[in-house]
PDB file of C-alpha atoms in Angstrom:
ATOM      1  CA  MET A   1     -54.711 299.852 104.123  1.00 50.00           C
ATOM      2  CA  ARG A   2     -55.746 301.020 107.530  1.00 54.00           C
ATOM      3  CA  ILE A   3     -58.135 299.050 109.693  1.00 55.00           C
ATOM      4  CA  GLY A   4     -60.609 301.914 109.782  1.00 53.00           C
ATOM      5  CA  ASP A   5     -60.813 301.893 105.988  1.00 53.00           C
ATOM      6  CA  SER A   6     -62.224 298.346 105.849  1.00 53.00           C
ATOM      7  CA  SER A   7     -65.912 297.915 105.153  1.00 53.00           C
ATOM      8  CA  PHE A   8     -66.265 296.035 108.423  1.00 52.00           C
ATOM      9  CA  PHE A   9     -65.858 299.292 110.333  1.00 49.00           C
ATOM     10  CA  SER A  10     -67.935 301.492 108.029  1.00 49.00           C
ATOM     11  CA  SER A  11     -70.979 303.306 109.305  1.00 45.00           C
ATOM     12  CA  GLN A  12     -73.264 301.170 107.172  1.00 48.00           C
ATOM     13  CA  VAL A  13     -72.912 297.418 106.733  1.00 47.00           C
ATOM     14  CA  VAL A  14     -75.043 294.927 104.936  1.00 46.00           C
ATOM     15  CA  ASN A  15     -76.400 292.242 107.207  1.00 48.00           C
ATOM     16  CA  LYS A  16     -75.911 289.055 105.221  1.00 48.00           C
ATOM     17  CA  ALA A  17     -78.701 287.134 106.949  1.00 46.00           C
ATOM     18  CA  THR A  18     -81.454 289.656 106.182  1.00 49.00           C
ATOM     19  CA  ASN A  19     -79.938 291.679 103.328  1.00 49.00           C
ATOM     20  CA  SER A  20     -80.772 294.849 105.247  1.00 49.00           C
ATOM     21  CA  VAL A  21     -78.576 297.840 105.900  1.00 48.00           C
ATOM     22  CA  GLY A  22     -77.662 298.428 109.525  1.00 48.00           C
ATOM     23  CA  SER A  23     -75.875 301.162 111.418  1.00 48.00           C
ATOM     24  CA  SER A  24     -72.395 300.959 112.843  1.00 48.00           C
ATOM     25  CA  ALA A  25     -73.922 299.993 116.184  1.00 51.00           C
ATOM     26  CA  ASP A  26     -74.720 296.585 114.604  1.00 54.00           C
ATOM     27  CA  THR A  27     -71.081 296.012 113.669  1.00 59.00           C
ATOM     28  CA  GLY A  28     -68.281 294.516 115.619  1.00 64.00           C
ATOM     29  CA  PHE A  29     -67.592 291.318 117.445  1.00 66.00           C
ATOM     30  CA  SER A  30     -70.869 291.204 119.393  1.00 67.00           C
ATOM     31  CA  ALA A  31     -72.884 291.537 116.162  1.00 65.00           C
ATOM     32  CA  ILE A  32     -71.014 288.613 114.658  1.00 64.00           C
ATOM     33  CA  LEU A  33     -71.693 286.511 117.756  1.00 62.00           C
ATOM     34  CA  ASP A  34     -75.369 287.442 117.617  1.00 64.00           C
ATOM     35  CA  GLU A  35     -75.553 286.278 114.017  1.00 62.00           C
ATOM     36  CA  GLU A  36     -73.867 282.961 114.873  1.00 57.00           C
ATOM     37  CA  ASP A  37     -76.289 282.345 117.743  1.00 57.00           C
ATOM     38  CA  LYS A  38     -79.246 282.523 115.372  1.00 58.00           C
ATOM     39  CA  PRO A  39     -80.557 279.169 114.172  1.00 56.00           C
ATOM     40  CA  ALA A  40     -79.480 278.079 110.704  1.00 56.00           C
ATOM     41  CA  PHE A  41     -83.101 277.765 109.611  1.00 52.00           C
ATOM     42  CA  THR A  42     -86.052 280.074 109.757  1.00 55.00           C
ATOM     43  CA  PHE A  43     -89.598 279.501 110.955  1.00 56.00           C
ATOM     44  CA  GLY A  44     -90.643 278.334 107.506  1.00 62.00           C
ATOM     45  CA  ASP A  45     -87.956 275.678 107.663  1.00 80.00           C
ATOM     46  CA  GLU A  46     -89.309 274.486 111.008  1.00 83.00           C
ATOM     47  CA  GLU A  47     -92.691 273.969 109.398  1.00 84.00           C
ATOM     48  CA  ALA A  48     -91.086 272.055 106.530  1.00 85.00           C
ATOM     49  CA  LEU A  49     -89.208 269.873 109.003  1.00 87.00           C
ATOM     50  CA  GLU A  50     -92.380 269.235 110.972  1.00 88.00           C
ATOM     51  CA  THR A  51     -94.209 268.324 107.755  1.00 88.00           C
ATOM     52  CA  ARG A  52     -91.446 265.931 106.739  1.00 90.00           C
ATOM     53  CA  LYS A  53     -91.466 264.395 110.226  1.00 90.00           C
ATOM     54  CA  ASN A  54     -95.238 263.902 110.087  1.00 91.00           C
ATOM     55  CA  GLU A  55     -95.022 262.356 106.613  1.00 93.00           C
ATOM     56  CA  TYR A  56     -92.277 259.989 107.792  1.00 93.00           C
ATOM     57  CA  GLU A  57     -94.289 258.957 110.848  1.00 92.00           C
ATOM     58  CA  ALA A  58     -97.387 258.403 108.702  1.00 92.00           C
ATOM     59  CA  GLU A  59     -95.373 256.208 106.325  1.00 92.00           C
ATOM     60  CA  GLN A  60     -94.023 254.206 109.281  1.00 91.00           C
ATOM     61  CA  ARG A  61     -97.566 253.669 110.601  1.00 90.00           C
ATOM     62  CA  ALA A  62     -98.745 252.606 107.142  1.00 89.00           C
ATOM     63  CA  GLU A  63     -95.835 250.165 106.780  1.00 90.00           C
ATOM     64  CA  LYS A  64     -96.578 248.692 110.202  1.00 88.00           C
ATOM     65  CA  SER A  65    -100.238 248.327 109.240  1.00 87.00           C
ATOM     66  CA  ARG A  66     -99.333 246.619 105.946  1.00 86.00           C
ATOM     67  CA  SER A  67     -97.020 244.260 107.816  1.00 86.00           C
ATOM     68  CA  HIS A  68     -99.750 243.511 110.356  1.00 85.00           C
ATOM     69  CA  ASP A  69    -102.291 242.886 107.587  1.00 85.00           C
ATOM     70  CA  ASP A  70     -99.806 240.610 105.805  1.00 86.00           C
ATOM     71  CA  ILE A  71     -99.282 238.560 108.962  1.00 87.00           C
ATOM     72  CA  ILE A  72    -103.023 238.228 109.495  1.00 86.00           C
ATOM     73  CA  SER A  73    -103.638 237.197 105.879  1.00 86.00           C
ATOM     74  CA  LYS A  74    -100.862 234.595 106.070  1.00 84.00           C
ATOM     75  CA  PHE A  75    -102.335 233.228 109.294  1.00 85.00           C
ATOM     76  CA  LEU A  76    -105.818 233.036 107.792  1.00 85.00           C
ATOM     77  CA  GLU A  77    -104.429 231.387 104.678  1.00 82.00           C
ATOM     78  CA  TYR A  78    -102.564 228.849 106.810  1.00 78.00           C
ATOM     79  CA  SER A  79    -105.602 228.170 108.990  1.00 82.00           C
ATOM     80  CA  ASP A  80    -107.647 227.265 105.896  1.00 83.00           C
ATOM     81  CA  VAL A  81    -105.152 224.529 104.939  1.00 84.00           C
ATOM     82  CA  THR A  82    -106.203 220.971 105.788  1.00 88.00           C
ATOM     83  CA  LEU A  83    -104.073 218.791 108.034  1.00 88.00           C
ATOM     84  CA  ALA A  84    -103.167 216.560 105.076  1.00 89.00           C
ATOM     85  CA  GLU A  85    -101.958 219.624 103.144  1.00 90.00           C
ATOM     86  CA  LYS A  86     -99.886 220.731 106.132  1.00 89.00           C
ATOM     87  CA  ILE A  87     -98.299 217.286 106.383  1.00 90.00           C
ATOM     88  CA  ARG A  88     -97.584 217.313 102.635  1.00 92.00           C
ATOM     89  CA  ALA A  89     -95.990 220.777 102.848  1.00 91.00           C
ATOM     90  CA  ALA A  90     -93.897 219.703 105.846  1.00 92.00           C
ATOM     91  CA  TYR A  91     -92.731 216.556 104.026  1.00 93.00           C
ATOM     92  CA  LEU A  92     -91.701 218.534 100.949  1.00 93.00           C
ATOM     93  CA  ASP A  93     -89.961 221.140 103.112  1.00 93.00           C
ATOM     94  CA  ASP A  94     -88.089 218.446 105.058  1.00 93.00           C
ATOM     95  CA  HIS A  95     -86.864 216.998 101.759  1.00 92.00           C
ATOM     96  CA  ASN A  96     -85.993 220.430 100.285  1.00 93.00           C
ATOM     97  CA  LEU A  97     -88.590 220.113  97.529  1.00 91.00           C
ATOM     98  CA  THR A  98     -91.248 222.424  96.126  1.00 92.00           C
ATOM     99  CA  GLU A  99     -94.468 221.506  94.357  1.00 92.00           C
ATOM    100  CA  GLU A 100     -92.915 222.761  91.113  1.00 93.00           C
ATOM    101  CA  GLN A 101     -89.846 220.562  91.534  1.00 93.00           C
ATOM    102  CA  LEU A 102     -92.054 217.593  92.341  1.00 91.00           C
ATOM    103  CA  ALA A 103     -94.166 218.167  89.240  1.00 92.00           C
ATOM    104  CA  ALA A 104     -91.034 218.391  87.059  1.00 93.00           C
ATOM    105  CA  MET A 105     -89.673 215.020  88.244  1.00 92.00           C
ATOM    106  CA  PRO A 106     -89.859 211.876  86.118  1.00 94.00           C
ATOM    107  CA  GLU A 107     -93.067 209.918  86.679  1.00 93.00           C
ATOM    108  CA  ASP A 108     -91.513 207.050  88.674  1.00 94.00           C
ATOM    109  CA  GLU A 109     -89.624 209.377  91.096  1.00 93.00           C
ATOM    110  CA  ARG A 110     -92.665 211.579  91.564  1.00 93.00           C
ATOM    111  CA  LYS A 111     -94.894 208.552  92.261  1.00 95.00           C
ATOM    112  CA  ALA A 112     -92.435 207.264  94.872  1.00 94.00           C
ATOM    113  CA  ILE A 113     -92.457 210.608  96.677  1.00 94.00           C
ATOM    114  CA  GLU A 114     -96.265 210.882  96.433  1.00 94.00           C
ATOM    115  CA  ASP A 115     -96.544 207.399  97.974  1.00 95.00           C
ATOM    116  CA  ALA A 116     -94.151 208.396 100.770  1.00 94.00           C
ATOM    117  CA  ILE A 117     -96.261 211.504 101.418  1.00 93.00           C
ATOM    118  CA  LYS A 118     -99.431 209.379 101.577  1.00 93.00           C
ATOM    119  CA  GLU A 119     -97.771 207.074 104.093  1.00 93.00           C
ATOM    120  CA  ALA A 120     -96.672 210.044 106.199  1.00 91.00           C
ATOM    121  CA  ILE A 121    -100.230 211.399 106.170  1.00 90.00           C
ATOM    122  CA  LYS A 122    -101.668 208.005 107.140  1.00 91.00           C
ATOM    123  CA  GLN A 123     -99.137 207.621 109.926  1.00 91.00           C
ATOM    124  CA  GLN A 124     -99.703 211.083 111.391  1.00 88.00           C
ATOM    125  CA  LEU A 125    -103.485 210.887 111.104  1.00 83.00           C
ATOM    126  CA  GLY A 126    -103.602 207.315 112.391  1.00 83.00           C
ATOM    127  CA  VAL A 127    -105.750 206.296 109.449  1.00 77.00           C
ATOM    128  CA  ASP A 128    -106.246 202.582 108.777  1.00 67.00           C
ATOM    129  CA  GLN A 129    -105.562 201.634 105.171  1.00 55.00           C
ATOM    130  CA  ASP A 130    -108.644 199.422 104.979  1.00 52.00           C
ATOM    131  CA  THR A 131    -111.265 202.074 105.714  1.00 51.00           C
ATOM    132  CA  ALA A 132    -113.012 204.124 103.087  1.00 47.00           C
ATOM    133  CA  SER A 133    -112.437 207.284 105.097  1.00 52.00           C
ATOM    134  CA  SER A 134    -108.689 206.936 104.585  1.00 49.00           C
ATOM    135  CA  GLU A 135    -109.132 207.710 100.906  1.00 55.00           C
ATOM    136  CA  GLU A 136    -111.075 210.863 101.814  1.00 55.00           C
ATOM    137  CA  ALA A 137    -108.397 211.933 104.302  1.00 51.00           C
ATOM    138  CA  LEU A 138    -105.677 211.425 101.715  1.00 52.00           C
ATOM    139  CA  ALA A 139    -107.378 213.552  99.074  1.00 56.00           C
ATOM    140  CA  VAL A 140    -105.071 216.500  98.629  1.00 50.00           C
TER     141      VAL A 140
END
């Protein structure tokens, strides 16, 4: 087969990118380079990429907002907790206990821990055991 007989050198070639028929002036090495210099996507693809980018950015903003709202709600929830409840939670946390674990304990163990929590609350609040207000402060 001679080089001139190949379809590459024919007077009409099919441009693969546009499926159009071109003249022999569009053939050759420079035509191939021109095709390779073209972007791999078309204008419609740019719009799709821009849409996807905008959707991603919107989702990121929404996630940040949800996170912000979650932080605020946790702060407000924590600020509504009384000092005695905070001391109780800290005591349980320091002793690696949860309210559920405490409730599931045998009565005598649970009572001992509840008494220790009451003492911790009294100590941190500086409440005298003889006053009536100490019972109000210990109400959890």
